[in-house]
Each structure stands twice: as C-alpha cells, then as structure tokens.
Amino acid sequence: MGLLDNLKARLAPAKGKVSHLAHEHGHKVTHGLDRAAKAVDEKTKGKYSDRIHTGTDKAKGAVDRLAHKDEPPAGGGDTFTPPRTPPPAS
C-alpha cells in the first residue's frame, strides 16, 4: 500500500463525521464566512471586493459539497419518466 492509499484509509472515517457536521451546522459556517468577508472587505476599503466574494463563494460551495446538498433527492430525482399517453399515430 502506498503512502497516499494509507492516508486515504486513515482519513475515511473522518470524512463521514465532517460531512455530518457540515450538514448539521452549514448555515452557521456560511454565516461566519459572510461576516469574515464583510470584515476583511471593510479593512481593505473595498480594494479586493471581487476576490473576497469569489473566495467566499468557493468556500460556501465546498461546505455545500461536504454536506452533500448537491446530491439528487432520494428516489432517483433525475430519472426519465415516459409520457402517460402514447404518441399519436401517423
């Protein structure tokens, strides 16, 4: 087993816990990110606003991915359902 495989095996149990915490407290994390971004933006007097907002958006996306918010709903949400009526005969 290589070093990377060994590391992945040791971190696998933590992934579930982090995912659960992100799902449970994601709104608190995003609120904290917004507050931190606002504080930094005020300190830099808006000079880096675009970069701050880009970084904040990426961090929020990471929290959403950790919380599995971007998964399709249970029951196969993106499955194809055929129409109820048959197509017209030509």
mmCIF file of the C-alpha atoms, coordinates in Angstrom:
data_MODEL
# 
_entry.id   MODEL 
# 
loop_
_atom_site.group_PDB 
_atom_site.id 
_atom_site.type_symbol 
_atom_site.label_atom_id 
_atom_site.label_alt_id 
_atom_site.label_comp_id 
_atom_site.label_asym_id 
_atom_site.label_entity_id 
_atom_site.label_seq_id 
_atom_site.pdbx_PDB_ins_code 
_atom_site.Cartn_x 
_atom_site.Cartn_y 
_atom_site.Cartn_z 
_atom_site.occupancy 
_atom_site.B_iso_or_equiv 
_atom_site.pdbx_formal_charge 
_atom_site.auth_seq_id 
_atom_site.auth_comp_id 
_atom_site.auth_asym_id 
_atom_site.auth_atom_id 
_atom_site.pdbx_PDB_model_num 
ATOM 1  C CA . MET A 1 1  ? 0.000   0.000  0.000   1.00 0.00 ? 1  MET A CA 1 
ATOM 2  C CA . GLY A 1 2  ? 1.385   3.384  -0.981  1.00 0.00 ? 2  GLY A CA 1 
ATOM 3  C CA . LEU A 1 3  ? 1.562   6.451  1.193   1.00 0.00 ? 3  LEU A CA 1 
ATOM 4  C CA . LEU A 1 4  ? -1.460  8.067  -0.441  1.00 0.00 ? 4  LEU A CA 1 
ATOM 5  C CA . ASP A 1 5  ? -3.584  4.928  -0.088  1.00 0.00 ? 5  ASP A CA 1 
ATOM 6  C CA . ASN A 1 6  ? -2.569  4.645  3.557   1.00 0.00 ? 6  ASN A CA 1 
ATOM 7  C CA . LEU A 1 7  ? -3.514  8.274  4.169   1.00 0.00 ? 7  LEU A CA 1 
ATOM 8  C CA . LYS A 1 8  ? -6.890  7.856  2.449   1.00 0.00 ? 8  LYS A CA 1 
ATOM 9  C CA . ALA A 1 9  ? -7.631  4.781  4.543   1.00 0.00 ? 9  ALA A CA 1 
ATOM 10 C CA . ARG A 1 10 ? -6.892  6.656  7.760   1.00 0.00 ? 10 ARG A CA 1 
ATOM 11 C CA . LEU A 1 11 ? -8.948  9.703  6.805   1.00 0.00 ? 11 LEU A CA 1 
ATOM 12 C CA . ALA A 1 12 ? -12.018 7.804  5.551   1.00 0.00 ? 12 ALA A CA 1 
ATOM 13 C CA . PRO A 1 13 ? -13.763 7.678  8.970   1.00 0.00 ? 13 PRO A CA 1 
ATOM 14 C CA . ALA A 1 14 ? -13.269 11.425 9.430   1.00 0.00 ? 14 ALA A CA 1 
ATOM 15 C CA . LYS A 1 15 ? -14.953 12.201 6.103   1.00 0.00 ? 15 LYS A CA 1 
ATOM 16 C CA . GLY A 1 16 ? -18.315 10.962 7.329   1.00 0.00 ? 16 GLY A CA 1 
ATOM 17 C CA . LYS A 1 17 ? -18.057 12.955 10.533  1.00 0.00 ? 17 LYS A CA 1 
ATOM 18 C CA . VAL A 1 18 ? -17.052 16.139 8.700   1.00 0.00 ? 18 VAL A CA 1 
ATOM 19 C CA . SER A 1 19 ? -19.894 15.628 6.251   1.00 0.00 ? 19 SER A CA 1 
ATOM 20 C CA . HIS A 1 20 ? -22.382 15.215 9.081   1.00 0.00 ? 20 HIS A CA 1 
ATOM 21 C CA . LEU A 1 21 ? -21.108 18.337 10.864  1.00 0.00 ? 21 LEU A CA 1 
ATOM 22 C CA . ALA A 1 22 ? -21.213 20.364 7.642   1.00 0.00 ? 22 ALA A CA 1 
ATOM 23 C CA . HIS A 1 23 ? -24.781 19.226 7.036   1.00 0.00 ? 23 HIS A CA 1 
ATOM 24 C CA . GLU A 1 24 ? -25.833 19.992 10.598  1.00 0.00 ? 24 GLU A CA 1 
ATOM 25 C CA . HIS A 1 25 ? -24.024 23.336 11.011  1.00 0.00 ? 25 HIS A CA 1 
ATOM 26 C CA . GLY A 1 26 ? -23.631 24.511 7.414   1.00 0.00 ? 26 GLY A CA 1 
ATOM 27 C CA . HIS A 1 27 ? -25.788 27.589 7.954   1.00 0.00 ? 27 HIS A CA 1 
ATOM 28 C CA . LYS A 1 28 ? -23.529 28.691 10.823  1.00 0.00 ? 28 LYS A CA 1 
ATOM 29 C CA . VAL A 1 29 ? -20.421 28.207 8.696   1.00 0.00 ? 29 VAL A CA 1 
ATOM 30 C CA . THR A 1 30 ? -21.823 30.212 5.780   1.00 0.00 ? 30 THR A CA 1 
ATOM 31 C CA . HIS A 1 31 ? -22.932 32.963 8.169   1.00 0.00 ? 31 HIS A CA 1 
ATOM 32 C CA . GLY A 1 32 ? -19.400 33.074 9.601   1.00 0.00 ? 32 GLY A CA 1 
ATOM 33 C CA . LEU A 1 33 ? -17.920 33.214 6.106   1.00 0.00 ? 33 LEU A CA 1 
ATOM 34 C CA . ASP A 1 34 ? -20.160 36.155 5.254   1.00 0.00 ? 34 ASP A CA 1 
ATOM 35 C CA . ARG A 1 35 ? -19.184 38.006 8.429   1.00 0.00 ? 35 ARG A CA 1 
ATOM 36 C CA . ALA A 1 36 ? -15.474 37.375 7.846   1.00 0.00 ? 36 ALA A CA 1 
ATOM 37 C CA . ALA A 1 37 ? -15.739 38.515 4.221   1.00 0.00 ? 37 ALA A CA 1 
ATOM 38 C CA . LYS A 1 38 ? -17.512 41.693 5.282   1.00 0.00 ? 38 LYS A CA 1 
ATOM 39 C CA . ALA A 1 39 ? -14.867 42.448 7.925   1.00 0.00 ? 39 ALA A CA 1 
ATOM 40 C CA . VAL A 1 40 ? -11.984 41.899 5.505   1.00 0.00 ? 40 VAL A CA 1 
ATOM 41 C CA . ASP A 1 41 ? -13.722 43.947 2.823   1.00 0.00 ? 41 ASP A CA 1 
ATOM 42 C CA . GLU A 1 42 ? -14.145 46.835 5.270   1.00 0.00 ? 42 GLU A CA 1 
ATOM 43 C CA . LYS A 1 43 ? -10.498 46.639 6.408   1.00 0.00 ? 43 LYS A CA 1 
ATOM 44 C CA . THR A 1 44 ? -9.252  46.729 2.810   1.00 0.00 ? 44 THR A CA 1 
ATOM 45 C CA . LYS A 1 45 ? -11.734 49.519 1.970   1.00 0.00 ? 45 LYS A CA 1 
ATOM 46 C CA . GLY A 1 46 ? -13.240 47.537 -0.910  1.00 0.00 ? 46 GLY A CA 1 
ATOM 47 C CA . LYS A 1 47 ? -9.959  47.237 -2.789  1.00 0.00 ? 47 LYS A CA 1 
ATOM 48 C CA . TYR A 1 48 ? -10.224 43.435 -3.038  1.00 0.00 ? 48 TYR A CA 1 
ATOM 49 C CA . SER A 1 49 ? -14.017 43.028 -3.023  1.00 0.00 ? 49 SER A CA 1 
ATOM 50 C CA . ASP A 1 50 ? -14.179 40.867 -6.133  1.00 0.00 ? 50 ASP A CA 1 
ATOM 51 C CA . ARG A 1 51 ? -11.511 38.486 -4.852  1.00 0.00 ? 51 ARG A CA 1 
ATOM 52 C CA . ILE A 1 52 ? -13.096 38.305 -1.408  1.00 0.00 ? 52 ILE A CA 1 
ATOM 53 C CA . HIS A 1 53 ? -16.502 37.458 -2.855  1.00 0.00 ? 53 HIS A CA 1 
ATOM 54 C CA . THR A 1 54 ? -15.005 34.866 -5.205  1.00 0.00 ? 54 THR A CA 1 
ATOM 55 C CA . GLY A 1 55 ? -13.207 33.163 -2.327  1.00 0.00 ? 55 GLY A CA 1 
ATOM 56 C CA . THR A 1 56 ? -16.297 33.289 -0.140  1.00 0.00 ? 56 THR A CA 1 
ATOM 57 C CA . ASP A 1 57 ? -18.424 31.732 -2.874  1.00 0.00 ? 57 ASP A CA 1 
ATOM 58 C CA . LYS A 1 58 ? -15.888 28.937 -3.375  1.00 0.00 ? 58 LYS A CA 1 
ATOM 59 C CA . ALA A 1 59 ? -15.769 28.250 0.358   1.00 0.00 ? 59 ALA A CA 1 
ATOM 60 C CA . LYS A 1 60 ? -19.576 28.115 0.524   1.00 0.00 ? 60 LYS A CA 1 
ATOM 61 C CA . GLY A 1 61 ? -19.573 25.688 -2.408  1.00 0.00 ? 61 GLY A CA 1 
ATOM 62 C CA . ALA A 1 62 ? -17.094 23.472 -0.579  1.00 0.00 ? 62 ALA A CA 1 
ATOM 63 C CA . VAL A 1 63 ? -19.293 23.446 2.522   1.00 0.00 ? 63 VAL A CA 1 
ATOM 64 C CA . ASP A 1 64 ? -22.293 22.504 0.376   1.00 0.00 ? 64 ASP A CA 1 
ATOM 65 C CA . ARG A 1 65 ? -20.336 19.665 -1.244  1.00 0.00 ? 65 ARG A CA 1 
ATOM 66 C CA . LEU A 1 66 ? -19.228 18.402 2.169   1.00 0.00 ? 66 LEU A CA 1 
ATOM 67 C CA . ALA A 1 67 ? -22.802 18.498 3.390   1.00 0.00 ? 67 ALA A CA 1 
ATOM 68 C CA . HIS A 1 68 ? -23.945 16.605 0.266   1.00 0.00 ? 68 HIS A CA 1 
ATOM 69 C CA . LYS A 1 69 ? -26.508 19.300 -0.504  1.00 0.00 ? 69 LYS A CA 1 
ATOM 70 C CA . ASP A 1 70 ? -25.870 18.936 -4.232  1.00 0.00 ? 70 ASP A CA 1 
ATOM 71 C CA . GLU A 1 71 ? -26.930 15.266 -4.358  1.00 0.00 ? 71 GLU A CA 1 
ATOM 72 C CA . PRO A 1 72 ? -30.147 14.411 -6.190  1.00 0.00 ? 72 PRO A CA 1 
ATOM 73 C CA . PRO A 1 73 ? -33.082 13.682 -3.901  1.00 0.00 ? 73 PRO A CA 1 
ATOM 74 C CA . ALA A 1 74 ? -33.697 10.109 -2.795  1.00 0.00 ? 74 ALA A CA 1 
ATOM 75 C CA . GLY A 1 75 ? -35.853 8.127  -5.152  1.00 0.00 ? 75 GLY A CA 1 
ATOM 76 C CA . GLY A 1 76 ? -33.885 8.873  -8.302  1.00 0.00 ? 76 GLY A CA 1 
ATOM 77 C CA . GLY A 1 77 ? -34.794 12.528 -8.863  1.00 0.00 ? 77 GLY A CA 1 
ATOM 78 C CA . ASP A 1 78 ? -33.197 12.748 -12.327 1.00 0.00 ? 78 ASP A CA 1 
ATOM 79 C CA . THR A 1 79 ? -34.693 9.604  -13.826 1.00 0.00 ? 79 THR A CA 1 
ATOM 80 C CA . PHE A 1 80 ? -36.639 9.663  -17.076 1.00 0.00 ? 80 PHE A CA 1 
ATOM 81 C CA . THR A 1 81 ? -40.393 9.192  -16.803 1.00 0.00 ? 81 THR A CA 1 
ATOM 82 C CA . PRO A 1 82 ? -42.175 8.298  -20.027 1.00 0.00 ? 82 PRO A CA 1 
ATOM 83 C CA . PRO A 1 83 ? -45.301 10.225 -21.027 1.00 0.00 ? 83 PRO A CA 1 
ATOM 84 C CA . ARG A 1 84 ? -48.627 8.750  -19.898 1.00 0.00 ? 84 ARG A CA 1 
ATOM 85 C CA . THR A 1 85 ? -50.260 8.917  -23.317 1.00 0.00 ? 85 THR A CA 1 
ATOM 86 C CA . PRO A 1 86 ? -48.937 7.074  -26.352 1.00 0.00 ? 86 PRO A CA 1 
ATOM 87 C CA . PRO A 1 87 ? -47.608 9.207  -29.204 1.00 0.00 ? 87 PRO A CA 1 
ATOM 88 C CA . PRO A 1 88 ? -50.107 9.996  -31.980 1.00 0.00 ? 88 PRO A CA 1 
ATOM 89 C CA . ALA A 1 89 ? -50.251 7.516  -34.863 1.00 0.00 ? 89 ALA A CA 1 
ATOM 90 C CA . SER A 1 90 ? -49.088 8.828  -38.195 1.00 0.00 ? 90 SER A CA 1 
# 
